[in-house]
Every structure is written in structure tokens, then in C-alpha cells.
Tab-separated table of C-alpha atoms and ligand atoms in Angstrom:
chain	number	residue	atom	x	y	z
A	1	UNK	CA	85.841	121.893	24.825
A	2	UNK	CA	89.334	123.268	24.720
A	3	UNK	CA	88.348	126.634	24.663
A	4	UNK	CA	91.562	129.258	23.295
A	5	UNK	CA	93.638	125.852	24.464
A	6	UNK	CA	95.421	124.354	22.267
A	7	UNK	CA	95.572	121.134	24.597
A	8	UNK	CA	93.466	120.061	27.696
A	9	UNK	CA	97.206	119.495	29.182
A	10	UNK	CA	97.620	123.128	28.883
A	11	UNK	CA	93.388	124.504	29.530
A	12	UNK	CA	93.571	121.621	33.505
A	13	UNK	CA	96.827	122.890	33.326
A	14	UNK	CA	95.532	127.107	33.628
A	15	UNK	CA	92.258	126.175	34.978
A	16	UNK	CA	93.868	126.090	39.016
A	17	UNK	CA	92.917	128.696	40.432
A	18	UNK	CA	89.577	127.248	39.676
A	19	UNK	CA	90.180	123.795	40.405
A	20	UNK	CA	91.409	124.374	43.757
A	21	UNK	CA	88.023	126.693	44.492
A	22	UNK	CA	85.664	124.283	43.595
A	23	UNK	CA	88.009	121.158	46.063
A	24	UNK	CA	87.164	123.736	48.953
A	25	UNK	CA	83.749	125.310	48.339
A	26	UNK	CA	82.093	124.815	50.971
A	27	UNK	CA	84.511	123.613	52.741
A	28	UNK	CA	86.746	126.781	55.509
A	29	UNK	CA	85.445	128.241	58.375
A	30	UNK	CA	87.154	129.839	60.462
A	31	UNK	CA	87.296	127.315	63.118
A	32	UNK	CA	87.770	124.862	61.180
A	33	UNK	CA	87.555	122.378	57.372
A	34	UNK	CA	84.549	120.627	57.302
A	35	UNK	CA	84.610	117.109	55.459
A	36	UNK	CA	80.303	115.933	55.516
A	37	UNK	CA	82.499	112.035	54.091
A	38	UNK	CA	84.017	111.778	56.959
A	39	UNK	CA	82.488	113.502	59.543
A	40	UNK	CA	81.603	109.608	60.901
A	41	UNK	CA	84.778	107.903	60.465
A	42	UNK	CA	86.809	111.062	62.056
A	43	UNK	CA	86.974	109.265	66.096
A	44	UNK	CA	87.753	106.150	63.718
A	45	UNK	CA	90.695	107.259	61.905
A	46	UNK	CA	92.274	109.185	64.974
A	47	UNK	CA	92.136	106.276	66.953
A	48	UNK	CA	93.773	104.531	64.124
A	49	UNK	CA	97.181	102.401	64.412
A	50	UNK	CA	98.717	104.055	60.971
A	51	UNK	CA	96.425	106.192	57.924
A	52	UNK	CA	98.029	104.252	55.474
A	53	UNK	CA	98.338	106.064	51.833
A	54	UNK	CA	98.073	104.001	48.298
A	55	UNK	CA	97.866	105.556	45.530
A	56	UNK	CA	99.885	104.646	42.182
A	57	UNK	CA	101.750	107.611	39.579
A	58	UNK	CA	100.309	110.992	40.539
A	59	UNK	CA	98.430	109.788	43.061
A	60	UNK	CA	100.854	108.587	44.868
A	61	UNK	CA	103.038	112.218	44.413
A	62	UNK	CA	99.745	113.712	45.801
A	63	UNK	CA	99.339	112.102	48.719
A	64	UNK	CA	103.741	111.622	49.666
A	65	UNK	CA	102.637	116.212	49.450
A	66	UNK	CA	100.764	115.818	51.363
A	67	UNK	CA	101.950	112.910	54.309
A	68	UNK	CA	104.066	115.463	56.535
A	69	UNK	CA	101.046	118.139	57.385
A	70	UNK	CA	99.486	114.943	58.350
A	71	UNK	CA	102.232	113.592	60.454
A	72	UNK	CA	102.888	117.367	62.028
A	73	UNK	CA	98.391	117.567	62.296
A	74	UNK	CA	97.387	114.993	63.524
A	75	UNK	CA	100.531	112.512	66.034
A	76	UNK	CA	99.911	109.032	63.278
A	77	UNK	CA	102.377	107.389	62.021
A	78	UNK	CA	102.110	107.670	57.717
A	79	UNK	CA	103.258	105.626	55.575
A	80	UNK	CA	103.641	105.834	51.747
A	81	UNK	CA	102.417	102.240	49.071
A	82	UNK	CA	102.600	102.081	45.974
A	83	UNK	CA	99.303	99.624	45.098
A	84	UNK	CA	101.480	97.466	42.907
A	85	UNK	CA	104.113	96.961	45.673
A	86	UNK	CA	101.689	96.355	48.289
A	87	UNK	CA	99.584	93.837	47.052
A	88	UNK	CA	103.328	92.689	45.256
A	89	UNK	CA	104.704	91.746	48.934
A	90	UNK	CA	100.875	91.407	50.679
A	91	UNK	CA	102.192	94.139	53.204
A	92	UNK	CA	100.754	93.048	55.897
A	93	UNK	CA	97.170	95.321	56.978
A	94	UNK	CA	95.695	95.542	60.798
A	95	UNK	CA	91.745	96.704	61.528
A	96	UNK	CA	93.383	99.665	63.790
A	97	UNK	CA	94.551	100.483	60.388
A	98	UNK	CA	93.491	103.523	58.090
A	99	UNK	CA	94.180	102.869	54.496
A	100	UNK	CA	94.261	106.004	52.765
A	101	UNK	CA	93.304	104.962	48.684
A	102	UNK	CA	93.693	107.985	46.350
A	103	UNK	CA	92.785	107.541	42.447
A	104	UNK	CA	92.003	110.493	40.092
A	105	UNK	CA	89.848	107.883	38.210
A	106	UNK	CA	89.283	105.602	41.088
A	107	UNK	CA	88.795	103.117	39.168
A	108	UNK	CA	92.776	101.973	38.293
A	109	UNK	CA	93.588	98.455	38.285
A	110	UNK	CA	95.950	98.358	41.410
A	111	UNK	CA	94.815	100.266	43.590
A	112	UNK	CA	91.052	99.017	43.767
A	113	UNK	CA	93.396	95.664	43.820
A	114	UNK	CA	95.086	96.741	47.835
A	115	UNK	CA	91.165	98.225	48.074
A	116	UNK	CA	89.775	95.460	47.651
A	117	UNK	CA	93.020	93.779	49.887
A	118	UNK	CA	92.993	96.587	52.131
A	119	UNK	CA	88.837	95.564	53.341
A	120	UNK	CA	89.834	91.494	53.833
A	121	UNK	CA	92.265	93.332	56.370
A	122	UNK	CA	89.504	95.317	58.466
A	123	UNK	CA	91.053	98.048	57.618
A	124	UNK	CA	88.992	101.592	57.247
A	125	UNK	CA	89.538	102.608	54.100
A	126	UNK	CA	88.915	106.419	53.108
A	127	UNK	CA	88.953	106.873	49.163
A	128	UNK	CA	90.232	110.614	47.521
A	129	UNK	CA	89.035	110.652	44.243
A	130	UNK	CA	87.352	113.005	41.703
A	131	UNK	CA	85.074	110.646	39.536
A	132	UNK	CA	82.067	110.424	41.653
A	133	UNK	CA	80.020	107.096	41.239
A	134	UNK	CA	83.694	105.315	40.511
A	135	UNK	CA	84.424	101.830	41.333
A	136	UNK	CA	86.892	103.350	44.439
A	137	UNK	CA	83.649	105.804	45.917
A	138	UNK	CA	81.527	103.375	46.109
A	139	UNK	CA	83.528	100.515	47.799
A	140	UNK	CA	85.543	102.579	50.187
A	141	UNK	CA	83.874	103.344	54.134
A	142	UNK	CA	83.912	106.521	53.534
A	143	UNK	CA	85.772	109.443	51.513
A	144	UNK	CA	86.302	113.106	49.598
A	145	UNK	CA	85.336	113.779	46.263
A	146	UNK	CA	87.784	116.872	44.722
A	147	UNK	CA	85.440	117.730	42.852
A	148	UNK	CA	88.687	119.778	40.463
A	149	UNK	CA	86.293	119.273	36.894
A	150	UNK	CA	86.738	116.575	34.208
A	151	UNK	CA	89.974	115.816	33.890
A	152	UNK	CA	91.200	115.536	30.064
A	153	UNK	CA	94.909	114.843	29.698
A	154	UNK	CA	96.155	112.302	29.846
A	155	UNK	CA	98.528	113.835	32.905
A	156	UNK	CA	97.119	114.375	35.645
A	157	UNK	CA	97.565	118.337	36.415
A	158	UNK	CA	95.057	120.242	37.891
A	159	UNK	CA	93.776	116.404	39.917
A	160	UNK	CA	97.094	116.673	41.967
A	161	UNK	CA	96.837	119.586	43.025
A	162	UNK	CA	93.051	119.359	44.579
A	163	UNK	CA	93.728	115.777	45.425
A	164	UNK	CA	96.934	117.435	47.888
A	165	UNK	CA	94.579	120.276	49.001
A	166	UNK	CA	91.767	117.179	50.051
A	167	UNK	CA	94.817	115.277	52.107
A	168	UNK	CA	95.781	118.594	54.121
A	169	UNK	CA	91.147	119.434	54.467
A	170	UNK	CA	91.569	115.389	55.417
A	171	UNK	CA	95.081	116.519	58.611
A	172	UNK	CA	93.281	120.096	59.947
A	173	UNK	CA	89.720	117.859	59.775
A	174	UNK	CA	91.605	114.715	62.274
A	175	UNK	CA	93.519	116.836	64.449
A	176	UNK	CA	91.343	119.366	64.584
A	177	UNK	CA	90.789	117.850	68.433
A	178	UNK	CA	94.462	119.240	68.878
A	179	UNK	CA	94.333	122.609	71.135
A	180	UNK	CA	98.809	122.846	70.617
A	181	UNK	CA	98.496	123.675	67.021
A	182	UNK	CA	95.793	125.069	67.138
A	183	UNK	CA	97.718	128.623	66.103
A	184	UNK	CA	98.918	126.405	63.581
A	185	UNK	CA	96.300	124.705	61.605
A	186	UNK	CA	94.383	128.519	61.564
A	187	UNK	CA	97.780	129.808	59.232
A	188	UNK	CA	97.074	126.855	57.090
A	189	UNK	CA	93.290	127.735	56.985
A	190	UNK	CA	94.296	131.168	55.603
A	191	UNK	CA	96.213	129.830	53.478
A	192	UNK	CA	94.164	127.291	51.877
A	193	UNK	CA	91.724	130.417	50.706
A	194	UNK	CA	94.297	132.358	49.751
A	195	UNK	CA	95.964	129.912	47.246
A	196	UNK	CA	93.153	130.365	44.631
A	197	UNK	CA	95.026	133.549	43.428
A	198	UNK	CA	98.863	132.898	44.353
A	199	UNK	CA	97.711	129.886	41.152
A	200	UNK	CA	96.881	132.285	39.263
A	201	UNK	CA	99.307	134.310	40.262
A	202	UNK	CA	102.390	131.580	39.070
A	203	UNK	CA	100.329	130.939	36.204
A	204	UNK	CA	102.437	133.829	34.566
A	205	UNK	CA	105.202	132.451	34.697
A	206	UNK	CA	103.903	130.035	31.186
A	207	UNK	CA	106.048	131.945	29.033
A	208	UNK	CA	108.655	131.881	31.360
A	209	UNK	CA	108.915	128.390	30.777
A	210	UNK	CA	107.864	128.097	27.663
A	211	UNK	CA	111.613	130.002	27.128
A	212	UNK	CA	112.697	128.442	30.120
A	213	UNK	CA	111.977	124.674	27.766
A	214	UNK	CA	113.724	126.191	25.012
A	215	UNK	CA	116.647	125.990	26.082
A	216	UNK	CA	115.893	122.545	27.319
A	217	UNK	CA	114.553	121.139	24.807
A	218	UNK	CA	117.850	118.974	22.402
A	219	UNK	CA	118.503	118.165	26.626
A	220	UNK	CA	117.842	113.832	26.598
A	221	UNK	CA	117.543	114.003	31.219
A	222	UNK	CA	116.659	116.338	33.355
A	223	UNK	CA	116.516	115.788	37.662
A	224	UNK	CA	114.722	117.693	39.626
A	225	UNK	CA	116.081	117.921	43.458
A	226	UNK	CA	113.638	118.059	45.849
A	227	UNK	CA	113.376	117.035	49.825
A	228	UNK	CA	110.315	117.651	52.552
A	229	UNK	CA	106.736	118.825	51.743
A	230	UNK	CA	108.761	119.076	48.540
A	231	UNK	CA	110.180	115.963	47.463
A	232	UNK	CA	106.169	114.811	45.927
A	233	UNK	CA	106.843	118.037	43.978
A	234	UNK	CA	110.167	116.546	42.477
A	235	UNK	CA	108.584	113.273	41.735
A	236	UNK	CA	105.980	114.893	39.966
A	237	UNK	CA	107.973	117.238	37.921
A	238	UNK	CA	109.392	114.709	36.510
A	239	UNK	CA	107.219	112.057	36.488
A	240	UNK	CA	105.367	114.401	33.433
A	241	UNK	CA	108.271	115.738	32.064
A	242	UNK	CA	108.780	111.913	31.426
A	243	UNK	CA	105.669	111.503	30.399
A	244	UNK	CA	104.121	113.192	28.225
A	245	UNK	CA	108.278	115.203	27.602
A	246	UNK	CA	109.502	111.556	26.297
A	247	UNK	CA	112.882	112.777	28.126
A	248	UNK	CA	114.339	111.136	30.496
A	249	UNK	CA	113.604	112.537	34.300
A	250	UNK	CA	114.126	111.980	37.546
A	251	UNK	CA	112.640	113.496	40.722
A	252	UNK	CA	115.452	112.780	43.493
A	253	UNK	CA	115.733	113.430	47.363
A	254	UNK	CA	117.983	116.112	47.317
A	255	UNK	CA	119.223	114.426	51.195
A	256	UNK	CA	120.752	111.341	48.468
A	257	UNK	CA	122.300	113.968	46.488
A	258	UNK	CA	125.386	111.605	48.009
A	259	UNK	CA	125.138	108.180	47.978
A	260	UNK	CA	124.626	108.486	44.077
A	261	UNK	CA	123.392	110.792	42.160
A	262	UNK	CA	126.352	114.008	42.515
A	263	UNK	CA	128.238	111.532	40.325
A	264	UNK	CA	125.654	112.516	37.401
A	265	UNK	CA	126.837	116.368	37.898
A	266	UNK	CA	128.385	118.450	35.373
A	267	UNK	CA	128.046	121.503	32.814
A	268	UNK	CA	125.756	119.267	30.637
A	269	UNK	CA	123.192	117.642	32.843
A	270	UNK	CA	119.927	120.542	33.733
A	271	UNK	CA	118.952	119.509	37.497
A	272	UNK	CA	116.216	121.591	38.493
A	273	UNK	CA	116.428	122.510	42.611
A	274	UNK	CA	114.123	123.177	44.859
A	275	UNK	CA	114.241	125.100	47.528
A	276	UNK	CA	111.521	127.480	47.960
A	277	UNK	CA	111.082	128.412	52.433
A	278	UNK	CA	110.751	125.897	54.910
A	279	UNK	CA	112.295	124.549	57.661
A	280	UNK	CA	115.353	122.422	54.912
A	281	UNK	CA	115.599	126.238	53.272
A	282	UNK	CA	119.443	126.492	54.733
A	283	UNK	CA	119.971	122.061	53.817
A	284	UNK	CA	118.921	123.458	50.044
A	285	UNK	CA	121.097	125.845	50.227
A	286	UNK	CA	124.516	124.089	50.685
A	287	UNK	CA	122.932	121.602	48.107
A	288	UNK	CA	123.297	124.656	45.452
A	289	UNK	CA	126.483	125.635	46.492
A	290	UNK	CA	127.863	122.568	46.742
A	291	UNK	CA	126.173	121.482	42.903
A	292	UNK	CA	127.305	124.677	41.254
A	293	UNK	CA	130.743	124.486	42.767
A	294	UNK	CA	130.997	121.590	39.995
A	295	UNK	CA	129.444	123.008	37.901
A	296	UNK	CA	126.486	122.045	37.756
A	297	UNK	CA	123.839	123.248	35.264
A	298	UNK	CA	121.379	124.171	37.831
A	299	UNK	CA	117.578	125.801	38.233
A	300	UNK	CA	116.940	126.831	40.505
A	301	UNK	CA	112.965	127.355	41.853
A	302	UNK	CA	112.472	129.811	45.401
A	303	UNK	CA	111.061	132.430	46.447
A	304	UNK	CA	109.841	135.156	45.017
A	305	UNK	CA	112.422	137.922	46.105
A	306	UNK	CA	113.961	135.737	47.325
A	307	UNK	CA	117.062	134.626	44.474
A	308	UNK	CA	120.161	136.261	46.544
A	309	UNK	CA	118.878	134.843	49.773
A	310	UNK	CA	119.517	131.585	47.494
A	311	UNK	CA	122.164	131.750	44.531
A	312	UNK	CA	125.466	133.994	44.477
A	313	UNK	CA	123.920	136.663	41.085
A	314	UNK	CA	123.639	135.687	37.237
A	315	UNK	CA	125.517	131.776	38.357
A	316	UNK	CA	122.277	130.218	36.916
A	317	UNK	CA	118.464	130.153	36.040
A	318	UNK	CA	115.693	130.221	38.524
A	319	UNK	CA	112.405	129.658	38.512
A	320	UNK	CA	110.099	133.110	40.318
A	321	UNK	CA	106.818	130.485	42.822
A	322	UNK	CA	105.772	133.317	45.261
A	323	UNK	CA	105.597	132.229	48.691
A	324	UNK	CA	102.751	130.287	50.299
A	325	UNK	CA	102.962	128.316	53.779
A	326	UNK	CA	105.554	126.153	53.342
A	327	UNK	CA	102.650	123.232	53.105
A	328	UNK	CA	100.952	123.805	50.527
A	329	UNK	CA	103.800	125.051	48.378
A	330	UNK	CA	103.918	121.376	47.037
A	331	UNK	CA	100.426	122.770	45.273
A	332	UNK	CA	102.144	125.859	43.876
A	333	UNK	CA	105.312	124.531	42.260
A	334	UNK	CA	103.984	121.856	40.983
A	335	UNK	CA	102.899	124.175	38.272
A	336	UNK	CA	105.521	126.017	36.187
A	337	UNK	CA	107.118	122.070	36.195
A	338	UNK	CA	103.352	121.529	34.557
A	339	UNK	CA	104.007	124.520	32.387
A	340	UNK	CA	107.693	123.183	31.269
A	341	UNK	CA	107.219	118.833	30.736
A	342	UNK	CA	103.813	121.242	29.270
A	343	UNK	CA	105.974	123.348	25.691
A	344	UNK	CA	108.852	120.819	25.961
A	345	UNK	CA	106.103	118.312	25.018
A	346	UNK	CA	105.277	120.971	22.132
A	347	UNK	CA	108.172	122.005	20.826
A	348	UNK	CA	109.587	118.401	20.928
A	349	UNK	CA	106.146	118.029	18.840
A	350	UNK	CA	104.869	114.415	20.724
A	351	UNK	CA	101.177	114.991	21.341
A	352	UNK	CA	100.441	116.430	24.099
A	353	UNK	CA	96.581	114.700	25.474
A	354	UNK	CA	97.878	110.846	24.129
A	355	UNK	CA	101.522	110.065	25.105
A	356	UNK	CA	102.950	106.904	23.422
A	357	UNK	CA	101.338	103.933	25.282
A	358	UNK	CA	99.837	105.924	27.765
A	359	UNK	CA	95.863	105.728	28.906
A	360	UNK	CA	94.165	108.149	31.336
A	361	UNK	CA	93.094	105.105	33.562
A	362	UNK	CA	95.316	102.197	33.598
A	363	UNK	CA	92.295	99.723	34.066
A	364	UNK	CA	94.413	96.341	33.969
A	365	UNK	CA	97.055	95.683	36.167
B	1	M6R	O1	93.621	107.533	38.057
B	1	M6R	P1	94.378	107.494	38.698
B	1	M6R	O2	94.682	108.977	40.213
B	1	M6R	O3	93.742	106.417	39.652
B	1	M6R	O4	96.138	107.710	37.816
B	1	M6R	C1	96.527	106.987	38.412
B	1	M6R	C2	97.611	107.132	38.121
B	1	M6R	O5	97.753	106.344	36.805
B	1	M6R	C3	98.100	107.711	37.294
B	1	M6R	O6	98.462	109.460	38.256
B	1	M6R	C4	98.827	108.657	36.311
B	1	M6R	O7	101.101	108.391	36.392
B	1	M6R	C5	99.068	110.016	34.995
B	1	M6R	N1	98.992	109.497	33.969
B	1	M6R	C6	100.285	110.595	35.201
B	1	M6R	O8	100.254	112.643	34.724
């Protein structure tokens, strides 16, 4: 079943041009997106007081990546909830809320308990899952299947990128009644249709990421700094590294750098800074300058051909990725980090598909 690949995680990373195609198949039209599972509920969602995204681990991160676009295209405030934390706090949920539950397996205990809690409180409950017939898809009022195909590796990879795409399509569908954003929506739809080919392009970084991994093999820790659309990329890249490569790694909001993390910076600690083009680009450039002036050991992720605009020549390693629509950039940016985590794991001699102490689906609290 692994075909020519050594591990399922590797296969699933490389499958992303195809899984993304399957996620969008039949759903993208020039005029908008068609999401059969949501159609009947769009009016209710548009009237809701807020959207709450609820999930765990990678699924939470996918929702975080889509959050800015949902806010932009719908004008509805979006709050984020880690399922266990919502339950711990018994946070308020109202009838006027739309609660979106994101789960690859559709069987994660905390997410399902949060779903029961939201149902009891009268919210409209929407499911985003990869698993047809799962408890999540049966218990929600409506939803969208991500159609990424079966994911076997414990580390979620292709489900992550497909989840982001589904939530971007959801934002387009909810916001489709707004004339003022029509041009923006059209350009995002064009961007979505070119994502599979950009994913193929970025997968060519495989051997570069293997080389980068070999330079990090003995590091004790790896930080990833992102912001805006790519805060989620930082969290998700770090989650992949700690989960499979068993290396301490933290994703950090670059805007928080001076509020603590800066104290960690020295010549040894590797730091990945995501600086692809979006509204936060100039702020990220200044973060890079500040880290370089403290002799930080940087690896900068930027758009292809953008190195000279981002870093003084030869001052650090770079990961160059194809530029796509700003809100879709997280789909592309995570792929080299998935490859990096994969190669780090193999080089460090750990089990890629079955990391220590972890299960694919966390069905107990
Ligand atoms: O099946 P789910 O998406 O609900 O799973 C949630 C998390 O347990 C999961 O994403 C976990 O964080 C992954 N193993 C990360 O790769």
C-alpha cells in the first residue's frame, strides 16, 4: 500500500497535489463554490453572531490558518477553541453561534464531547471531516467532507492542507452574497485551482529539506516564527517536528517575539522564520533583521526569487516556495516543513508512522 514510498507519512505528503484536487473536485465554479452539505444552512450561518472553530492538534491548526479568511469574507467574528479547553472552561456557546468542528478522523473524544456540548446549547453545528460515516459527520447538523483519501500515518499531513482548502471554500460560500468582495473571491478561486500544481512544485524541495534536516539532526530545539495567515504554519510545523522527530519545537507568533522568546536567541538555536508575501511581510522582514542582529541561526522561508528582498546575501539558509494567493499560502508553506519533519525523523532513527506514545485517533479523554 505504500507503493514506492518507505513510509505512509512520506506517501501522504507526496500525495498532496492529488488530495487537494480531490478536495476541490466538482466544488469550484467560476462564479463561486458549490458545497452541497452547507447549501441549506448558508442563510443561518450568515445570520450567526459568531463562528467558533473547534478542534484538536493539527485540525485546530488548520482552522487557525483559515480563520483570517473567514473573518475577511464573512465579516463574522471567528473565535478559536481547543476542544478540551472549551470543555474544561465550559465556555459560553449560544443559539446564535455557528460551531464548526474540524476532525480528520471524526472520532476524537474531546471534539465529540465539545460537539455534544454545543448541541445542548443550541448552536448550529457544522462538521469538517475526512471520514464519511464518522460520529462527527453523523452528529453535526451539516458539514463538508474533505475527501483527502485515507490517512494512515499518525502525523496528519494531507488532511491538514485539505482542511484549510475546505474552510477557505466555506468562507467563499458564506461570503458569496457580498458584492464588495467579489473580485477578491474570484482571485481566490483562481488561486485554489492552481494549488495542486504549486503543491507539486514545492514538493521538489524534498532533497533540500533532507539536507536541512541533516544540519539540524543534533539540535535540541527548533523554533518556528510566523504571523497572520502563517501563524498556523508555525504551530503546525513545530507540531510535526515534535510529534514524529521527537525534537522539542515551538511555533511562535512573531509579534510576541519581544515579549519573551527573544531571550532564547543565540548562535545555536535554529529558528525558522516564515516571510512569504502578505500584509505582514514588512513586519516579518524587521523580525529577521532583529534576529540577525542578535546572531540568530535563521532559516528563512520566502517566496521564490525573494531572497534579496528578505535577507542580506549569504546571511542564512532559505526555503524558497512558490507564491500563491496570500490566504492560501499556508497550504504551500507547510509542505517543506512536513518534509523537514519527515527527514529529521528518519535521520534521527525514529518510527515515522507510529510515533512513541501516540495514536492516530484519540478516542479517550
Ligand atoms: O482526527 P482529528 O483530526 O480529530 O485528530 C486531532 C489530533 O489528534 C491530530 O490532529 C493530531 O494532532 C495529529 N496526530 C497531528 O499530526
